[in-house]
Coordinates of C-alpha atoms in Angstrom, one line a residue:
Chain U
M14 CA 0.3 -0.2 -0.2
S15 CA 1.3 3.5 -0.6
T16 CA 1.7 6.5 2.0
V17 CA 1.2 10.0 1.2
A18 CA 2.1 12.3 3.7
I19 CA 0.4 16.0 3.1
V20 CA 2.5 18.9 5.1
T21 CA -0.3 21.1 4.9
L22 CA -0.9 23.8 8.4
A23 CA -2.6 22.3 10.8
G24 CA -7.0 22.4 10.0
D25 CA -6.9 22.0 6.0
L26 CA -9.7 22.2 4.2
H27 CA -8.2 21.1 1.2
A28 CA -5.4 17.9 3.6
R29 CA -9.4 16.9 4.8
V30 CA -10.9 16.1 1.1
I31 CA -7.4 15.0 -0.1
R32 CA -7.2 12.7 1.9
R33 CA -10.7 11.4 2.1
Q34 CA -10.4 11.0 -1.5
L35 CA -7.5 8.8 -1.3
Q36 CA -8.3 7.0 1.1
E37 CA -11.7 6.1 0.4
V38 CA -11.7 5.8 -2.6
H39 CA -8.1 4.8 -3.7
G40 CA -7.3 2.4 -0.5
V41 CA -3.9 5.4 -0.1
D42 CA -3.0 6.5 3.7
V43 CA -2.4 9.4 4.0
A44 CA -1.0 11.3 6.7
V45 CA -1.3 14.6 7.9
V46 CA 1.6 17.2 8.7
A47 CA 0.4 19.7 10.7
S48 CA 4.0 22.2 9.8
D49 CA 2.4 25.3 12.1
T50 CA 2.7 23.0 15.4
L51 CA 5.7 21.2 15.3
S52 CA 6.4 22.6 18.7
A53 CA 3.9 21.1 20.3
A54 CA 3.2 17.6 18.8
G55 CA 6.5 16.0 19.1
G56 CA 7.9 13.2 17.0
L57 CA 10.4 14.8 14.5
T58 CA 13.4 12.3 14.5
W59 CA 16.0 12.1 12.3
S60 CA 19.8 10.5 13.3
N61 CA 22.6 9.2 11.3
V62 CA 23.0 6.2 14.4
A63 CA 22.5 3.3 12.0
G64 CA 19.2 1.7 12.7
Q65 CA 17.3 4.7 14.3
E66 CA 13.8 5.5 12.2
L67 CA 12.7 8.7 10.6
T68 CA 9.5 10.1 11.8
L69 CA 7.4 13.5 11.3
P70 CA 5.0 13.5 14.0
T71 CA 1.7 12.9 12.3
E72 CA -2.1 16.0 12.9
D73 CA -3.6 13.2 14.6
G74 CA -1.0 12.7 17.6
G75 CA 1.0 9.6 15.9
T76 CA 3.8 9.8 14.2
V77 CA 4.4 8.3 10.5
S78 CA 7.8 6.7 9.1
V79 CA 9.9 8.6 6.6
A80 CA 10.8 5.5 5.0
D81 CA 7.5 3.9 4.0
L82 CA 6.9 7.2 2.7
D83 CA 5.9 7.0 -1.2
L84 CA 4.6 10.9 -2.4
V85 CA 5.0 14.1 -0.1
W86 CA 2.9 16.7 -1.1
W87 CA 4.5 20.0 -0.2
R88 CA 1.1 22.1 0.5
R89 CA 2.1 24.8 2.8
C90 CA 5.3 24.5 5.1
H91 CA 5.1 28.3 6.9
G92 CA 2.0 30.0 8.0
R93 CA 1.8 30.9 11.7
P94 CA 3.6 29.0 13.9
T95 CA 2.8 27.8 17.0
V96 CA 5.2 28.4 20.1
P97 CA 4.5 27.4 23.4
D98 CA 3.6 30.9 25.6
A99 CA 6.0 29.3 28.0
V100 CA 9.0 30.2 25.4
T101 CA 8.6 34.2 26.8
D102 CA 12.0 35.2 25.2
P103 CA 11.2 36.7 21.8
Q104 CA 14.3 35.9 20.4
M105 CA 13.6 32.3 21.6
R106 CA 10.5 31.8 19.9
K107 CA 11.8 33.0 16.1
L108 CA 14.4 29.9 17.3
V109 CA 12.0 27.8 18.0
V110 CA 10.4 28.5 14.5
K111 CA 13.2 29.0 12.4
D112 CA 14.6 25.2 13.8
N113 CA 11.8 23.4 13.3
R114 CA 10.9 24.3 10.5
A115 CA 15.1 23.1 9.8
G116 CA 13.7 19.6 11.1
L117 CA 11.2 18.9 9.1
R118 CA 12.5 19.9 5.8
G119 CA 16.5 18.9 6.7
L120 CA 14.6 15.6 7.9
L121 CA 12.3 15.3 4.0
M122 CA 15.3 16.4 1.5
A123 CA 17.7 13.9 3.5
G124 CA 15.9 11.0 4.1
F125 CA 13.0 10.9 1.9
S126 CA 13.4 8.8 -2.2
G127 CA 9.9 8.8 -3.5
T128 CA 7.9 12.1 -5.4
W129 CA 6.9 15.9 -4.4
I130 CA 4.6 17.6 -5.6
S131 CA 5.6 20.1 -5.9
D132 CA 9.6 20.2 -4.9
P133 CA 9.7 22.5 -2.3
Y134 CA 12.7 24.8 -3.5
A135 CA 11.1 25.0 -6.7
T136 CA 8.4 26.1 -4.9
E137 CA 9.9 28.9 -3.1
R138 CA 11.7 29.9 -6.9
A139 CA 8.2 29.7 -8.7
Q140 CA 6.2 31.9 -6.4
N141 CA 8.1 35.1 -7.0
K142 CA 6.2 37.5 -9.4
I143 CA 9.3 38.7 -11.7
L144 CA 10.9 35.5 -12.7
Q145 CA 6.7 34.3 -12.7
L146 CA 6.0 37.3 -16.3
S147 CA 9.5 36.5 -17.2
V148 CA 8.6 32.8 -18.2
A149 CA 5.6 33.8 -18.6
R150 CA 6.5 35.4 -21.8
S151 CA 9.0 33.1 -22.6
V152 CA 6.2 30.8 -23.4
G153 CA 4.7 33.0 -25.5
L154 CA 1.9 34.1 -23.1
T155 CA 0.4 37.5 -23.1
V156 CA 1.5 38.6 -20.3
P157 CA 0.7 42.6 -19.3
R158 CA 2.9 45.7 -19.2
T159 CA 4.6 45.9 -15.4
L160 CA 7.0 47.8 -14.1
I161 CA 8.2 47.0 -10.5
S162 CA 10.1 49.3 -9.0
T163 CA 11.7 51.7 -6.0
D164 CA 12.4 54.7 -8.1
P165 CA 9.3 57.7 -7.9
T166 CA 10.5 59.2 -11.1
A167 CA 10.2 55.8 -13.3
V168 CA 6.5 54.4 -11.6
R169 CA 4.8 58.2 -12.5
D170 CA 7.0 57.9 -15.8
F171 CA 4.8 54.4 -16.4
A172 CA 1.7 55.0 -15.1
R173 CA 2.2 57.8 -18.0
A174 CA 3.0 56.0 -21.0
H175 CA -0.1 54.1 -19.8
G176 CA -2.9 56.5 -19.7
G177 CA -2.4 58.1 -15.9
T178 CA -4.1 55.3 -13.9
V179 CA -1.9 51.2 -13.8
I180 CA -2.6 48.5 -11.4
A181 CA -0.6 48.1 -7.9
K182 CA 0.1 45.5 -6.3
T183 CA 2.4 43.7 -4.1
L184 CA 5.0 41.0 -5.1
T185 CA 3.8 38.5 -2.2
G186 CA 1.6 39.3 0.1
L187 CA 0.6 38.5 4.4
L188 CA -1.4 36.1 6.0
G189 CA -4.6 37.2 7.7
T190 CA -4.5 40.6 5.7
S191 CA -5.8 40.4 2.1
L192 CA -3.8 43.0 -0.4
E193 CA -5.8 43.6 -3.4
A194 CA -4.7 44.9 -6.6
G195 CA -5.8 48.7 -7.2
R196 CA -6.0 51.7 -9.4
V197 CA -3.4 54.3 -8.9
S198 CA -3.7 57.3 -10.7
V199 CA -0.6 59.1 -11.6
D200 CA -2.1 62.5 -9.3
S201 CA -1.6 60.4 -6.7
L202 CA 1.6 58.9 -6.7
V203 CA 2.9 62.9 -5.3
D204 CA 4.2 60.5 -1.6
D205 CA 8.4 59.6 -3.0
D206 CA 8.8 57.8 0.0
E207 CA 5.7 55.9 -0.4
I208 CA 7.4 54.7 -3.9
T209 CA 10.5 53.6 -2.2
V210 CA 10.0 51.8 1.1
S211 CA 9.2 48.8 -0.9
A212 CA 9.5 47.3 -4.2
T213 CA 5.6 47.0 -5.8
V214 CA 4.1 45.6 -9.1
Y215 CA 3.0 48.5 -11.2
Q216 CA 0.7 47.1 -14.2
E217 CA -0.6 47.9 -17.2
E218 CA -4.4 47.5 -16.5
V219 CA -6.5 44.3 -18.4
P220 CA -9.6 45.3 -19.0
G221 CA -12.9 43.1 -18.8
T222 CA -15.0 41.0 -16.7
D223 CA -13.9 37.1 -17.5
H224 CA -11.2 35.9 -15.3
L225 CA -10.0 32.4 -15.2
R226 CA -8.6 30.0 -12.7
V227 CA -6.9 27.3 -14.2
M228 CA -5.5 24.0 -11.9
V229 CA -2.1 21.8 -13.5
F230 CA -1.8 19.1 -12.3
G231 CA 0.7 17.1 -13.8
D232 CA -0.5 16.5 -17.6
A233 CA -3.7 17.2 -16.5
V234 CA -5.6 20.9 -17.6
H235 CA -8.7 22.0 -15.0
T236 CA -10.0 25.5 -16.0
A237 CA -12.5 27.8 -14.2
R238 CA -14.6 31.0 -15.2
I239 CA -15.1 33.7 -12.6
R240 CA -16.7 36.2 -14.1
S241 CA -16.9 39.3 -12.0
G242 CA -17.1 43.0 -12.2
E243 CA -14.3 43.8 -9.5
L244 CA -11.0 44.5 -10.5
D245 CA -9.9 41.7 -7.8
W246 CA -12.2 39.1 -7.2
R247 CA -10.8 37.2 -4.4
L248 CA -13.5 38.8 -2.1
A249 CA -15.6 40.2 -4.9
N250 CA -19.5 39.4 -3.6
D251 CA -20.4 38.9 -7.2
M252 CA -18.4 35.8 -8.2
E253 CA -19.7 33.5 -10.7
V254 CA -17.7 30.4 -10.9
E255 CA -18.4 28.4 -14.0
P256 CA -16.4 25.3 -15.6
V257 CA -14.8 26.1 -19.2
V258 CA -12.5 24.6 -21.6
I259 CA -9.5 26.8 -22.8
H260 CA -7.8 26.2 -26.5
P261 CA -5.0 23.6 -25.7
R262 CA -2.1 26.1 -27.4
L263 CA -3.2 28.4 -24.0
G264 CA -3.4 25.0 -21.7
D265 CA 0.1 24.0 -23.3
R266 CA 1.8 27.6 -22.6
L267 CA 0.5 26.7 -18.7
R268 CA 1.8 23.4 -18.5
E269 CA 5.9 24.7 -20.3
V270 CA 5.1 27.0 -17.0
T271 CA 4.8 25.0 -15.2
R272 CA 7.1 22.9 -16.5
R273 CA 10.1 25.2 -16.8
L274 CA 9.4 25.7 -12.5
G275 CA 10.2 22.4 -11.7
L276 CA 6.9 22.7 -10.8
R277 CA 3.9 19.2 -10.8
M278 CA 1.4 21.5 -10.0
G279 CA 0.2 25.3 -10.1
V280 CA -2.7 27.2 -10.0
F281 CA -3.3 30.0 -12.9
D282 CA -4.6 33.1 -12.5
V283 CA -5.6 34.6 -16.1
K284 CA -8.0 37.3 -17.3
L285 CA -9.5 37.3 -21.3
R286 CA -9.4 40.7 -23.1
P287 CA -13.1 41.7 -24.1
D288 CA -11.6 40.4 -27.5
G289 CA -11.2 36.8 -25.8
E290 CA -7.1 37.2 -25.2
P291 CA -6.1 35.3 -22.2
V292 CA -3.3 37.9 -20.4
F293 CA -1.3 35.3 -17.8
L294 CA -1.4 37.5 -13.9
E295 CA 0.1 34.6 -11.9
V296 CA 0.6 31.4 -10.3
N297 CA 0.6 30.3 -6.8
P298 CA 2.7 26.8 -7.1
Q299 CA 0.2 25.6 -3.7
G300 CA -2.9 27.6 -4.8
Q301 CA -6.3 27.5 -3.7
F302 CA -7.9 25.3 -6.1
L303 CA -11.4 23.7 -3.7
F304 CA -13.2 26.8 -3.2
V305 CA -14.0 26.5 -6.8
E306 CA -15.6 23.0 -6.5
G307 CA -17.6 24.6 -3.4
M308 CA -18.3 27.3 -6.0
S309 CA -19.2 25.1 -9.0
D310 CA -19.8 21.4 -8.1
M311 CA -16.3 21.2 -10.4
P312 CA -15.0 17.6 -8.9
L313 CA -11.7 19.0 -8.6
G314 CA -11.2 17.0 -5.1
E315 CA -11.9 14.1 -7.4
A316 CA -9.4 15.5 -10.1
F317 CA -6.1 16.7 -7.9
A318 CA -6.6 12.6 -5.4
D319 CA -5.8 11.5 -9.4
F320 CA -3.7 12.7 -10.2
V321 CA -1.4 11.9 -6.8
V322 CA -2.6 8.4 -7.3
D323 CA -0.7 8.3 -11.5
E324 CA 2.4 10.2 -9.4
L325 CA 2.0 7.2 -7.1
A326 CA 2.0 4.9 -10.4
A327 CA 4.8 6.6 -11.7
V328 CA 6.9 6.5 -8.5
R329 CA 6.5 2.5 -8.2
G330 CA 7.2 1.9 -12.4
R331 CA 10.9 3.6 -11.3
A332 CA 11.4 1.8 -8.9
F333 CA 10.5 -1.2 -10.6
A334 CA 12.2 -0.2 -14.2
Chain A
M5 CA 8.1 61.1 13.3
K6 CA 5.8 60.3 9.4
K7 CA 3.7 57.6 9.4
L8 CA 5.0 55.4 6.3
A9 CA 3.2 52.4 4.9
P10 CA 4.2 50.5 0.6
M11 CA 2.0 51.1 -1.3
A12 CA 0.2 47.7 -1.5
A13 CA -1.3 49.3 2.0
R14 CA -3.4 51.5 0.2
F15 CA -5.5 48.1 -0.8
S16 CA -5.9 46.5 2.1
R17 CA -8.5 44.5 3.6
T18 CA -9.1 42.2 6.8
H19 CA -11.5 39.7 6.4
E20 CA -13.6 41.3 9.2
G21 CA -16.9 41.6 7.8
Y22 CA -16.5 39.6 4.8
Q23 CA -18.9 37.3 4.2
H24 CA -18.3 35.3 1.4
P25 CA -20.9 33.8 -1.6
A26 CA -24.0 31.4 0.3
K27 CA -22.8 28.3 -2.0
L28 CA -19.4 28.2 -0.9
D29 CA -20.2 29.0 2.4
A30 CA -22.6 26.1 2.8
W31 CA -19.9 23.6 0.5
E32 CA -17.2 24.6 3.3
Q33 CA -19.0 23.7 6.5
A34 CA -20.6 20.2 4.8
V35 CA -16.7 19.5 4.9
M36 CA -15.4 21.1 7.9
G37 CA -19.1 21.0 9.7
S38 CA -18.3 21.8 13.2
E39 CA -14.4 23.4 13.3
L40 CA -15.0 25.3 10.1
E41 CA -15.3 28.9 12.8
A42 CA -12.4 28.3 14.2
M43 CA -10.6 27.4 11.0
R44 CA -10.9 30.8 9.1
W45 CA -11.1 34.3 9.6
P46 CA -13.8 36.0 10.5
G47 CA -16.0 36.0 7.6
G48 CA -13.6 34.6 5.3
S49 CA -13.1 31.0 3.5
I50 CA -10.5 28.5 3.7
S51 CA -10.0 27.3 0.8
G52 CA -9.9 30.3 -1.7
S53 CA -7.5 32.3 -0.1
D54 CA -3.8 32.2 -1.5
D55 CA -2.3 35.0 0.3
G56 CA 0.8 34.6 2.5
W57 CA 0.9 31.0 2.3
D58 CA 5.0 32.3 2.0
D59 CA 4.4 34.0 5.6
C60 CA 7.8 33.2 7.7
D61 CA 6.8 35.0 10.9
E62 CA 5.6 33.6 14.1

């Protein structure tokens, strides 16, 4: 029997749905490792002394042997880690978080020989929006004209060159605070310090109301159209979500972006211009996809479980080759 | 001292008071049951946000 570990945050809805699907439909053992509660869980052990089993704690209070794992879904390795209140020194609290994180990563990198969805370092690298935009363009995708800068003159010139108003958005994000994309006009770009303090993404606005959320799971491509009058649909109350089929060429290009970033999966945000041209906005290496199922009844939990099973078959094929 | 925030802060929103679509809420309730409220920010969806998953701080 195959064993899968899902490394994620405690109480993750995606992990629950996929675990249930894998266990009940495919008979795959699934261990959920909560990366944010390691300091309270115990059970993390690595040693180079012969006979010592490598183990990780599971969310249900047990442990899983790393030697038994065939596949790791590296879904959420950060988040807000829990540190016991009894650790009062802020520096030591930080050390607890860092050492647990290094222990988790190191143990898997040294002791796990199965397949990743996706490799931790590829995942981290692929998160960078500058790299994403460059790779997307290199495979022939249309991308918005973009400036990422801390130079007030360059930012104001860019806004003027694009009709006086551009989109501004963060390069990364914050847990618990929604940082939406928004419009900034050149008239509002008067405070140099606000521009200089941190690198920000400035983009030409892509008009239209139709967005695509494209889930690339290995070779499979699943697409939902999200229709919303909001510039940023993430907190939109008016969004309508339904499955659509995209042009094979777009699917091929998105798969190629995933491949070039070294990922096994990617969740893409694409916007459709009124003339129908799809414009790449970003890829989330471990993007959320089950809200699409919740909104549209697309069976994405089932699709992702099928993808995991295919990956497991490939691991076994390599093992017996 | 002058208060300063990055450009992206202009468009920051907390999830406080936000009601996500009823269809999604019902689906999340069906999956998570009574644990749902403990798992999400007030009003927020737990299956839809990619924000800050790579945060490193406590």
